[in-house]
PDB file of C-alpha atoms in Angstrom:
ATOM      1  CA  MET F   1      15.139  -5.623  -8.444  1.00  0.00           C
ATOM      2  CA  TYR F   2      17.324  -4.017 -11.086  1.00  0.00           C
ATOM      3  CA  ILE F   3      20.924  -4.322  -9.935  1.00  0.00           C
ATOM      4  CA  GLY F   4      24.127  -3.742 -11.876  1.00  0.00           C
ATOM      5  CA  SER F   5      27.227  -1.608 -12.220  1.00  0.00           C
ATOM      6  CA  HIS F   6      28.885   1.052 -14.306  1.00  0.00           C
ATOM      7  CA  VAL F   7      30.216  -0.516 -17.534  1.00  0.00           C
ATOM      8  CA  SER F   8      32.453   0.658 -20.348  1.00  0.00           C
ATOM      9  CA  THR F   9      31.022   1.719 -23.707  1.00  0.00           C
ATOM     10  CA  ARG F  10      34.240   0.778 -25.453  1.00  0.00           C
ATOM     11  CA  GLY F  11      33.170  -0.591 -28.808  1.00  0.00           C
ATOM     12  CA  SER F  12      29.529   0.477 -28.635  1.00  0.00           C
ATOM     13  CA  TYR F  13      26.520   1.107 -26.421  1.00  0.00           C
ATOM     14  CA  LEU F  14      25.264  -2.340 -27.410  1.00  0.00           C
ATOM     15  CA  ASN F  15      28.506  -3.857 -26.111  1.00  0.00           C
ATOM     16  CA  ALA F  16      27.950  -2.084 -22.792  1.00  0.00           C
ATOM     17  CA  ALA F  17      24.501  -3.653 -22.490  1.00  0.00           C
ATOM     18  CA  LYS F  18      25.852  -7.094 -23.432  1.00  0.00           C
ATOM     19  CA  THR F  19      28.672  -6.738 -20.889  1.00  0.00           C
ATOM     20  CA  ALA F  20      26.141  -5.968 -18.153  1.00  0.00           C
ATOM     21  CA  PHE F  21      24.016  -8.967 -19.121  1.00  0.00           C
ATOM     22  CA  ALA F  22      27.071 -11.247 -19.179  1.00  0.00           C
ATOM     23  CA  ILE F  23      28.005 -10.428 -15.569  1.00  0.00           C
ATOM     24  CA  GLY F  24      24.524 -11.110 -14.223  1.00  0.00           C
ATOM     25  CA  ALA F  25      23.260  -7.530 -14.152  1.00  0.00           C
ATOM     26  CA  ASN F  26      19.809  -6.359 -15.163  1.00  0.00           C
ATOM     27  CA  ALA F  27      20.800  -2.699 -14.824  1.00  0.00           C
ATOM     28  CA  PHE F  28      23.836  -0.672 -15.828  1.00  0.00           C
ATOM     29  CA  GLN F  29      25.261   2.820 -16.113  1.00  0.00           C
ATOM     30  CA  TYR F  30      27.455   4.143 -18.911  1.00  0.00           C
ATOM     31  CA  PHE F  31      29.021   7.364 -20.166  1.00  0.00           C
ATOM     32  CA  PRO F  32      27.171   8.564 -23.298  1.00  0.00           C
ATOM     33  CA  MET F  33      30.252  10.596 -24.251  1.00  0.00           C
ATOM     34  CA  ASN F  34      33.821  11.244 -23.053  1.00  0.00           C
ATOM     35  CA  PRO F  35      33.591  11.556 -19.230  1.00  0.00           C
ATOM     36  CA  ARG F  36      36.545  13.949 -18.989  1.00  0.00           C
ATOM     37  CA  SER F  37      35.598  16.336 -21.767  1.00  0.00           C
ATOM     38  CA  LEU F  38      32.985  18.942 -22.662  1.00  0.00           C
ATOM     39  CA  GLN F  39      32.872  17.717 -26.252  1.00  0.00           C
ATOM     40  CA  THR F  40      29.551  16.605 -27.699  1.00  0.00           C
ATOM     41  CA  LYS F  41      29.170  13.309 -29.556  1.00  0.00           C
ATOM     42  CA  PRO F  42      27.065  12.361 -32.595  1.00  0.00           C
ATOM     43  CA  VAL F  43      24.098  10.074 -31.977  1.00  0.00           C
ATOM     44  CA  HIS F  44      24.815   6.802 -33.794  1.00  0.00           C
ATOM     45  CA  GLN F  45      21.288   5.614 -34.526  1.00  0.00           C
ATOM     46  CA  ARG F  46      22.118   2.012 -35.466  1.00  0.00           C
ATOM     47  CA  ASP F  47      24.099   1.438 -32.263  1.00  0.00           C
ATOM     48  CA  THR F  48      21.670   3.217 -29.943  1.00  0.00           C
ATOM     49  CA  GLU F  49      18.679   1.389 -31.440  1.00  0.00           C
ATOM     50  CA  ALA F  50      20.464  -1.967 -31.065  1.00  0.00           C
ATOM     51  CA  CYS F  51      21.225  -1.143 -27.420  1.00  0.00           C
ATOM     52  CA  LYS F  52      17.606  -0.167 -26.798  1.00  0.00           C
ATOM     53  CA  GLN F  53      16.274  -3.335 -28.412  1.00  0.00           C
ATOM     54  CA  PHE F  54      18.668  -5.648 -26.541  1.00  0.00           C
ATOM     55  CA  CYS F  55      17.781  -4.073 -23.185  1.00  0.00           C
ATOM     56  CA  SER F  56      14.085  -4.362 -23.937  1.00  0.00           C
ATOM     57  CA  GLU F  57      14.413  -8.031 -24.884  1.00  0.00           C
ATOM     58  CA  GLN F  58      16.494  -8.888 -21.784  1.00  0.00           C
ATOM     59  CA  GLY F  59      14.573  -6.741 -19.285  1.00  0.00           C
ATOM     60  CA  ILE F  60      17.537  -4.466 -18.542  1.00  0.00           C
ATOM     61  CA  LEU F  61      17.275  -0.878 -17.271  1.00  0.00           C
ATOM     62  CA  SER F  62      20.035   1.643 -17.941  1.00  0.00           C
ATOM     63  CA  ILE F  63      21.101   5.176 -17.068  1.00  0.00           C
ATOM     64  CA  GLY F  64      23.723   7.429 -18.590  1.00  0.00           C
ATOM     65  CA  HIS F  65      26.142   9.555 -16.568  1.00  0.00           C
ATOM     66  CA  ALA F  66      27.035  13.046 -17.752  1.00  0.00           C
ATOM     67  CA  PRO F  67      30.717  14.021 -18.107  1.00  0.00           C
ATOM     68  CA  TYR F  68      32.380  15.164 -14.876  1.00  0.00           C
ATOM     69  CA  PRO F  69      33.175  18.711 -16.104  1.00  0.00           C
ATOM     70  CA  LEU F  70      29.486  19.378 -16.758  1.00  0.00           C
ATOM     71  CA  ASN F  71      28.467  21.939 -14.150  1.00  0.00           C
ATOM     72  CA  PRO F  72      24.847  23.198 -14.212  1.00  0.00           C
ATOM     73  CA  ALA F  73      25.751  25.840 -11.607  1.00  0.00           C
ATOM     74  CA  ALA F  74      28.315  27.477 -13.903  1.00  0.00           C
ATOM     75  CA  ASP F  75      27.969  31.188 -14.567  1.00  0.00           C
ATOM     76  CA  GLU F  76      26.357  32.578 -17.700  1.00  0.00           C
ATOM     77  CA  MET F  77      29.588  32.797 -19.692  1.00  0.00           C
ATOM     78  CA  ASP F  78      29.910  28.989 -19.612  1.00  0.00           C
ATOM     79  CA  ARG F  79      26.216  28.112 -19.721  1.00  0.00           C
ATOM     80  CA  ASP F  80      25.865  27.512 -23.462  1.00  0.00           C
ATOM     81  CA  VAL F  81      28.485  24.769 -23.322  1.00  0.00           C
ATOM     82  CA  MET F  82      26.695  23.083 -20.409  1.00  0.00           C
ATOM     83  CA  ILE F  83      23.325  23.284 -22.154  1.00  0.00           C
ATOM     84  CA  LYS F  84      24.690  21.759 -25.363  1.00  0.00           C
ATOM     85  CA  LEU F  85      26.222  18.893 -23.417  1.00  0.00           C
ATOM     86  CA  LEU F  86      22.997  18.238 -21.479  1.00  0.00           C
ATOM     87  CA  LYS F  87      20.958  18.205 -24.680  1.00  0.00           C
ATOM     88  CA  ASN F  88      23.470  15.905 -26.346  1.00  0.00           C
ATOM     89  CA  GLY F  89      23.511  13.539 -23.366  1.00  0.00           C
ATOM     90  CA  LEU F  90      19.713  13.387 -23.273  1.00  0.00           C
ATOM     91  CA  SER F  91      19.586  12.673 -27.014  1.00  0.00           C
ATOM     92  CA  ILE F  92      21.906   9.688 -26.586  1.00  0.00           C
ATOM     93  CA  THR F  93      20.290   8.267 -23.434  1.00  0.00           C
ATOM     94  CA  ASP F  94      16.851   8.640 -24.985  1.00  0.00           C
ATOM     95  CA  ALA F  95      17.988   6.869 -28.155  1.00  0.00           C
ATOM     96  CA  CYS F  96      19.460   4.049 -26.031  1.00  0.00           C
ATOM     97  CA  GLY F  97      16.169   3.654 -24.161  1.00  0.00           C
ATOM     98  CA  SER F  98      17.755   4.701 -20.868  1.00  0.00           C
ATOM     99  CA  MET F  99      15.705   6.007 -17.943  1.00  0.00           C
ATOM    100  CA  GLY F 100      17.772   9.135 -17.546  1.00  0.00           C
ATOM    101  CA  LEU F 101      21.012  11.092 -17.589  1.00  0.00           C
ATOM    102  CA  VAL F 102      22.660  11.438 -14.169  1.00  0.00           C
ATOM    103  CA  VAL F 103      23.975  14.963 -13.612  1.00  0.00           C
ATOM    104  CA  HIS F 104      25.886  16.189 -10.550  1.00  0.00           C
ATOM    105  CA  PHE F 105      23.938  18.988  -8.860  1.00  0.00           C
ATOM    106  CA  GLY F 106      26.700  21.476  -9.568  1.00  0.00           C
ATOM    107  CA  LYS F 107      29.431  23.509  -7.902  1.00  0.00           C
ATOM    108  CA  TYR F 108      29.397  27.266  -7.433  1.00  0.00           C
ATOM    109  CA  ILE F 109      32.314  29.254  -6.032  1.00  0.00           C
ATOM    110  CA  GLY F 110      30.822  32.754  -6.106  1.00  0.00           C
ATOM    111  CA  LYS F 111      30.020  34.800  -3.006  1.00  0.00           C
ATOM    112  CA  ASP F 112      26.230  34.355  -3.263  1.00  0.00           C
ATOM    113  CA  PRO F 113      25.129  30.682  -3.207  1.00  0.00           C
ATOM    114  CA  LEU F 114      21.645  31.736  -4.339  1.00  0.00           C
ATOM    115  CA  GLN F 115      23.171  32.639  -7.686  1.00  0.00           C
ATOM    116  CA  GLY F 116      24.398  29.050  -7.957  1.00  0.00           C
ATOM    117  CA  TYR F 117      20.830  27.760  -7.580  1.00  0.00           C
ATOM    118  CA  LYS F 118      19.574  30.310 -10.122  1.00  0.00           C
ATOM    119  CA  ASN F 119      22.248  29.155 -12.570  1.00  0.00           C
ATOM    120  CA  ILE F 120      21.198  25.513 -12.147  1.00  0.00           C
ATOM    121  CA  ILE F 121      17.536  26.310 -12.763  1.00  0.00           C
ATOM    122  CA  GLN F 122      18.289  28.429 -15.829  1.00  0.00           C
ATOM    123  CA  CYS F 123      20.587  25.743 -17.238  1.00  0.00           C
ATOM    124  CA  LEU F 124      18.014  22.967 -16.696  1.00  0.00           C
ATOM    125  CA  ASN F 125      15.244  25.095 -18.191  1.00  0.00           C
ATOM    126  CA  SER F 126      17.236  25.755 -21.358  1.00  0.00           C
ATOM    127  CA  ALA F 127      18.277  22.095 -21.683  1.00  0.00           C
ATOM    128  CA  THR F 128      14.745  20.714 -21.309  1.00  0.00           C
ATOM    129  CA  ARG F 129      12.822  23.373 -23.263  1.00  0.00           C
ATOM    130  CA  GLY F 130      11.499  21.697 -26.401  1.00  0.00           C
ATOM    131  CA  TYR F 131      12.795  18.256 -25.354  1.00  0.00           C
ATOM    132  CA  GLU F 132      10.184  15.531 -25.944  1.00  0.00           C
ATOM    133  CA  GLY F 133      12.075  12.330 -25.122  1.00  0.00           C
ATOM    134  CA  THR F 134      11.322   9.938 -22.283  1.00  0.00           C
ATOM    135  CA  SER F 135      14.831   9.911 -20.775  1.00  0.00           C
ATOM    136  CA  ILE F 136      15.084  12.619 -18.096  1.00  0.00           C
ATOM    137  CA  ILE F 137      17.748  14.549 -16.176  1.00  0.00           C
ATOM    138  CA  LEU F 138      18.563  12.868 -12.852  1.00  0.00           C
ATOM    139  CA  LEU F 139      20.067  15.291 -10.335  1.00  0.00           C
ATOM    140  CA  GLU F 140      22.611  13.551  -8.107  1.00  0.00           C
ATOM    141  CA  ASN F 141      23.237  14.572  -4.490  1.00  0.00           C
ATOM    142  CA  GLN F 142      26.822  15.587  -3.691  1.00  0.00           C
ATOM    143  CA  ALA F 143      29.260  14.661  -0.923  1.00  0.00           C
ATOM    144  CA  GLY F 144      30.309  18.225  -0.055  1.00  0.00           C
ATOM    145  CA  GLU F 145      33.823  18.153  -1.518  1.00  0.00           C
ATOM    146  CA  GLY F 146      34.575  21.598  -2.891  1.00  0.00           C
ATOM    147  CA  SER F 147      30.974  22.775  -2.783  1.00  0.00           C
ATOM    148  CA  GLN F 148      28.165  23.131  -0.289  1.00  0.00           C
ATOM    149  CA  LEU F 149      25.417  22.810  -2.900  1.00  0.00           C
ATOM    150  CA  GLY F 150      23.380  19.673  -3.467  1.00  0.00           C
ATOM    151  CA  LEU F 151      23.796  18.080  -0.041  1.00  0.00           C
ATOM    152  CA  THR F 152      20.138  17.939   0.999  1.00  0.00           C
ATOM    153  CA  MET F 153      16.847  16.601  -0.334  1.00  0.00           C
ATOM    154  CA  GLU F 154      15.276  20.017   0.272  1.00  0.00           C
ATOM    155  CA  GLU F 155      17.611  21.610  -2.296  1.00  0.00           C
ATOM    156  CA  MET F 156      16.908  18.923  -4.885  1.00  0.00           C
ATOM    157  CA  VAL F 157      13.149  19.201  -4.456  1.00  0.00           C
ATOM    158  CA  GLN F 158      13.097  22.999  -4.504  1.00  0.00           C
ATOM    159  CA  VAL F 159      15.215  23.260  -7.656  1.00  0.00           C
ATOM    160  CA  ARG F 160      12.984  20.732  -9.407  1.00  0.00           C
ATOM    161  CA  LYS F 161       9.836  22.596  -8.365  1.00  0.00           C
ATOM    162  CA  LEU F 162      11.192  25.920  -9.629  1.00  0.00           C
ATOM    163  CA  CYS F 163      12.074  24.522 -13.056  1.00  0.00           C
ATOM    164  CA  GLU F 164       9.761  25.156 -16.002  1.00  0.00           C
ATOM    165  CA  PHE F 165       9.535  21.443 -16.805  1.00  0.00           C
ATOM    166  CA  PRO F 166       9.757  19.475 -13.521  1.00  0.00           C
ATOM    167  CA  ASP F 167       8.403  16.336 -15.195  1.00  0.00           C
ATOM    168  CA  LYS F 168      11.673  16.165 -17.151  1.00  0.00           C
ATOM    169  CA  ILE F 169      13.737  16.088 -13.950  1.00  0.00           C
ATOM    170  CA  GLY F 170      14.152  13.352 -11.346  1.00  0.00           C
ATOM    171  CA  PHE F 171      16.734  12.285  -8.791  1.00  0.00           C
ATOM    172  CA  CYS F 172      19.633   9.850  -8.401  1.00  0.00           C
ATOM    173  CA  PHE F 173      20.536   9.022  -4.787  1.00  0.00           C
ATOM    174  CA  ASP F 174      24.234   8.293  -4.196  1.00  0.00           C
ATOM    175  CA  THR F 175      24.646   6.405  -0.919  1.00  0.00           C
ATOM    176  CA  CYS F 176      28.305   7.328  -0.374  1.00  0.00           C
ATOM    177  CA  HIS F 177      27.607  10.997  -1.071  1.00  0.00           C
ATOM    178  CA  ALA F 178      24.609  10.984   1.273  1.00  0.00           C
ATOM    179  CA  PHE F 179      26.696   9.410   4.046  1.00  0.00           C
ATOM    180  CA  ALA F 180      29.669  11.727   3.520  1.00  0.00           C
ATOM    181  CA  SER F 181      27.515  14.869   3.427  1.00  0.00           C
ATOM    182  CA  GLY F 182      25.625  13.996   6.605  1.00  0.00           C
ATOM    183  CA  LEU F 183      22.306  13.462   4.820  1.00  0.00           C
ATOM    184  CA  TRP F 184      22.116   9.758   5.722  1.00  0.00           C
ATOM    185  CA  HIS F 185      23.634   8.245   8.869  1.00  0.00           C
ATOM    186  CA  GLY F 186      23.281   4.711   7.547  1.00  0.00           C
ATOM    187  CA  GLY F 187      21.130   3.327  10.338  1.00  0.00           C
ATOM    188  CA  ASP F 188      18.398   5.949  10.004  1.00  0.00           C
ATOM    189  CA  TRP F 189      16.904   4.932   6.653  1.00  0.00           C
ATOM    190  CA  PRO F 190      13.282   4.695   7.972  1.00  0.00           C
ATOM    191  CA  MET F 191      13.503   8.302   9.171  1.00  0.00           C
ATOM    192  CA  LEU F 192      15.078   9.439   5.892  1.00  0.00           C
ATOM    193  CA  GLU F 193      12.397   7.602   3.922  1.00  0.00           C
ATOM    194  CA  THR F 194       9.621   9.323   5.867  1.00  0.00           C
ATOM    195  CA  ARG F 195      11.192  12.725   5.262  1.00  0.00           C
ATOM    196  CA  GLY F 196      11.841  11.906   1.614  1.00  0.00           C
ATOM    197  CA  LYS F 197       8.156  11.122   1.092  1.00  0.00           C
ATOM    198  CA  GLN F 198       7.023  14.280   2.881  1.00  0.00           C
ATOM    199  CA  LEU F 199       9.368  16.465   0.843  1.00  0.00           C
ATOM    200  CA  ASP F 200       8.316  14.818  -2.453  1.00  0.00           C
ATOM    201  CA  TYR F 201      11.883  13.633  -3.110  1.00  0.00           C
ATOM    202  CA  LEU F 202      11.461   9.854  -3.101  1.00  0.00           C
ATOM    203  CA  PRO F 203       8.418   9.804  -5.417  1.00  0.00           C
ATOM    204  CA  HIS F 204      10.769  11.203  -8.090  1.00  0.00           C
ATOM    205  CA  LEU F 205      13.740   8.950  -7.308  1.00  0.00           C
ATOM    206  CA  LYS F 206      14.688   7.210 -10.554  1.00  0.00           C
ATOM    207  CA  ALA F 207      18.112   5.650  -9.801  1.00  0.00           C
ATOM    208  CA  VAL F 208      20.505   4.733  -6.982  1.00  0.00           C
ATOM    209  CA  HIS F 209      24.306   4.745  -6.936  1.00  0.00           C
ATOM    210  CA  LEU F 210      25.012   1.979  -4.432  1.00  0.00           C
ATOM    211  CA  ASN F 211      28.418   2.682  -2.895  1.00  0.00           C
ATOM    212  CA  ASP F 212      29.834   2.110   0.579  1.00  0.00           C
ATOM    213  CA  SER F 213      32.085   4.829   2.010  1.00  0.00           C
ATOM    214  CA  VAL F 214      35.829   4.686   2.695  1.00  0.00           C
ATOM    215  CA  HIS F 215      35.525   7.660   5.055  1.00  0.00           C
ATOM    216  CA  PRO F 216      33.252   8.092   8.120  1.00  0.00           C
ATOM    217  CA  TYR F 217      29.879   9.810   8.347  1.00  0.00           C
ATOM    218  CA  GLY F 218      29.951  13.549   7.680  1.00  0.00           C
ATOM    219  CA  SER F 219      33.517  13.508   6.329  1.00  0.00           C
ATOM    220  CA  ARG F 220      32.558  15.442   3.161  1.00  0.00           C
ATOM    221  CA  ARG F 221      34.967  13.136   1.317  1.00  0.00           C
ATOM    222  CA  ASP F 222      33.803  11.321  -1.796  1.00  0.00           C
ATOM    223  CA  ARG F 223      35.585   7.975  -1.807  1.00  0.00           C
ATOM    224  CA  HIS F 224      33.594   4.879  -2.717  1.00  0.00           C
ATOM    225  CA  ALA F 225      34.116   1.484  -1.071  1.00  0.00           C
ATOM    226  CA  ASN F 226      32.735  -1.879  -2.127  1.00  0.00           C
ATOM    227  CA  VAL F 227      29.456  -2.850  -0.489  1.00  0.00           C
ATOM    228  CA  GLY F 228      29.983  -4.028   3.078  1.00  0.00           C
ATOM    229  CA  THR F 229      33.639  -2.963   3.258  1.00  0.00           C
ATOM    230  CA  GLY F 230      33.165   0.665   4.307  1.00  0.00           C
ATOM    231  CA  HIS F 231      31.676   2.752   7.089  1.00  0.00           C
ATOM    232  CA  ILE F 232      28.061   2.417   5.899  1.00  0.00           C
ATOM    233  CA  GLY F 233      28.068  -1.353   6.268  1.00  0.00           C
ATOM    234  CA  GLN F 234      26.123  -4.225   4.780  1.00  0.00           C
ATOM    235  CA  ALA F 235      23.214  -4.109   7.256  1.00  0.00           C
ATOM    236  CA  ASN F 236      22.453  -0.448   6.544  1.00  0.00           C
ATOM    237  CA  ILE F 237      22.656  -0.999   2.794  1.00  0.00           C
ATOM    238  CA  GLN F 238      20.271  -3.937   3.155  1.00  0.00           C
ATOM    239  CA  MET F 239      17.837  -1.638   5.005  1.00  0.00           C
ATOM    240  CA  LEU F 240      17.885   0.734   2.027  1.00  0.00           C
ATOM    241  CA  LEU F 241      17.301  -2.167  -0.385  1.00  0.00           C
ATOM    242  CA  ALA F 242      14.086  -2.998   1.489  1.00  0.00           C
ATOM    243  CA  SER F 243      12.577   0.392   0.594  1.00  0.00           C
ATOM    244  CA  PRO F 244       9.630   0.269  -1.835  1.00  0.00           C
ATOM    245  CA  PHE F 245      11.099   3.331  -3.554  1.00  0.00           C
ATOM    246  CA  VAL F 246      14.085   1.368  -4.944  1.00  0.00           C
ATOM    247  CA  GLN F 247      12.252  -1.738  -6.140  1.00  0.00           C
ATOM    248  CA  ASN F 248      11.774  -0.845  -9.800  1.00  0.00           C
ATOM    249  CA  ILE F 249      14.640   1.523 -10.583  1.00  0.00           C
ATOM    250  CA  PRO F 250      18.310   0.949 -11.592  1.00  0.00           C
ATOM    251  CA  ILE F 251      20.600   0.310  -8.595  1.00  0.00           C
ATOM    252  CA  VAL F 252      24.135   0.763  -9.872  1.00  0.00           C
ATOM    253  CA  LEU F 253      27.507   0.043  -8.277  1.00  0.00           C
ATOM    254  CA  GLU F 254      30.304   2.582  -8.830  1.00  0.00           C
ATOM    255  CA  THR F 255      32.919   0.618  -6.916  1.00  0.00           C
ATOM    256  CA  ARG F 256      36.228  -1.088  -7.600  1.00  0.00           C
ATOM    257  CA  ALA F 257      35.941  -4.097  -9.921  1.00  0.00           C
ATOM    258  CA  GLY F 258      36.630  -7.604  -8.636  1.00  0.00           C
ATOM    259  CA  LYS F 259      39.550  -9.887  -9.414  1.00  0.00           C
ATOM    260  CA  ASP F 260      38.022 -10.825 -12.769  1.00  0.00           C
ATOM    261  CA  GLY F 261      37.857  -7.148 -13.771  1.00  0.00           C
ATOM    262  CA  THR F 262      34.053  -7.028 -13.428  1.00  0.00           C
ATOM    263  CA  HIS F 263      31.416  -6.485 -10.733  1.00  0.00           C
ATOM    264  CA  ARG F 264      29.983  -9.983 -11.124  1.00  0.00           C
ATOM    265  CA  GLU F 265      30.624 -11.027  -7.496  1.00  0.00           C
ATOM    266  CA  GLU F 266      29.441  -7.746  -5.971  1.00  0.00           C
ATOM    267  CA  ILE F 267      26.256  -7.788  -8.059  1.00  0.00           C
ATOM    268  CA  ALA F 268      25.589 -11.316  -6.797  1.00  0.00           C
ATOM    269  CA  LEU F 269      26.187 -10.108  -3.224  1.00  0.00           C
ATOM    270  CA  VAL F 270      23.721  -7.222  -3.582  1.00  0.00           C
ATOM    271  CA  LYS F 271      21.168  -9.563  -5.134  1.00  0.00           C
ATOM    272  CA  SER F 272      21.575 -11.947  -2.197  1.00  0.00           C
ATOM    273  CA  LEU F 273      21.030  -9.063   0.229  1.00  0.00           C
ATOM    274  CA  SER F 274      17.840  -8.079  -1.553  1.00  0.00           C
ATOM    275  CA  HIS F 275      16.578 -11.675  -1.760  1.00  0.00           C
ATOM    276  CA  SER F 276      17.019 -12.219   1.979  1.00  0.00           C
ATOM    277  CA  LEU F 277      14.800  -9.260   2.895  1.00  0.00           C
TER     278      LEU F 277
END
């Protein structure tokens, strides 16, 4: 299994990959550009190629995470900025050899939620039109804080189907978000897996954010806890790890670092849970 954590790109993308390898990870997530800004970033070919080569040599899978302000559901007046950022993020993740760029489904505050879905589809269409790389957009399910969009597999699947280039779009399943939104109860993974197959969600699952939840089921509050220390619990996370749909994709921790400032111990814990299946 490919298990790791979010790592810093301070210094270079290659350094991020080497950091992941040094803490026992064979997967990692990184920010291709400033996570708090809507500014694009030049693609540094020497660094991205070195990152790609190192990951290939060490058998490491990676994903990028789009900046937090990027909102595919934004209205037309802000769409050009979102499209530029998506294209820029895809260019960097593709150059780094990453599987995809994780993008939050989007928030829409207008009166008609259908317009929010239309905005997402139009934004994704514009960002993927003409794109020929292998790294794809990975829509991430949301917890329900501040928006009621992106809480169900049905929404994810329908948006993907309605896009012009569905093959350039996949999914990232965040366990804390799924628990907080009411999508996943924790103990009902077999039922969720069956539904996910029927809906055609799980066949396009390309990454997992493995986070426990500080708050209880259905809280709509997005607060990550370390694996086994929250309301989801170790046994339910282990049930998810047994799924055939997560065996060959990046499983990434977005939790608090350990005493040594890394996720080394938590990665080892998750690996032990997967090995004991």
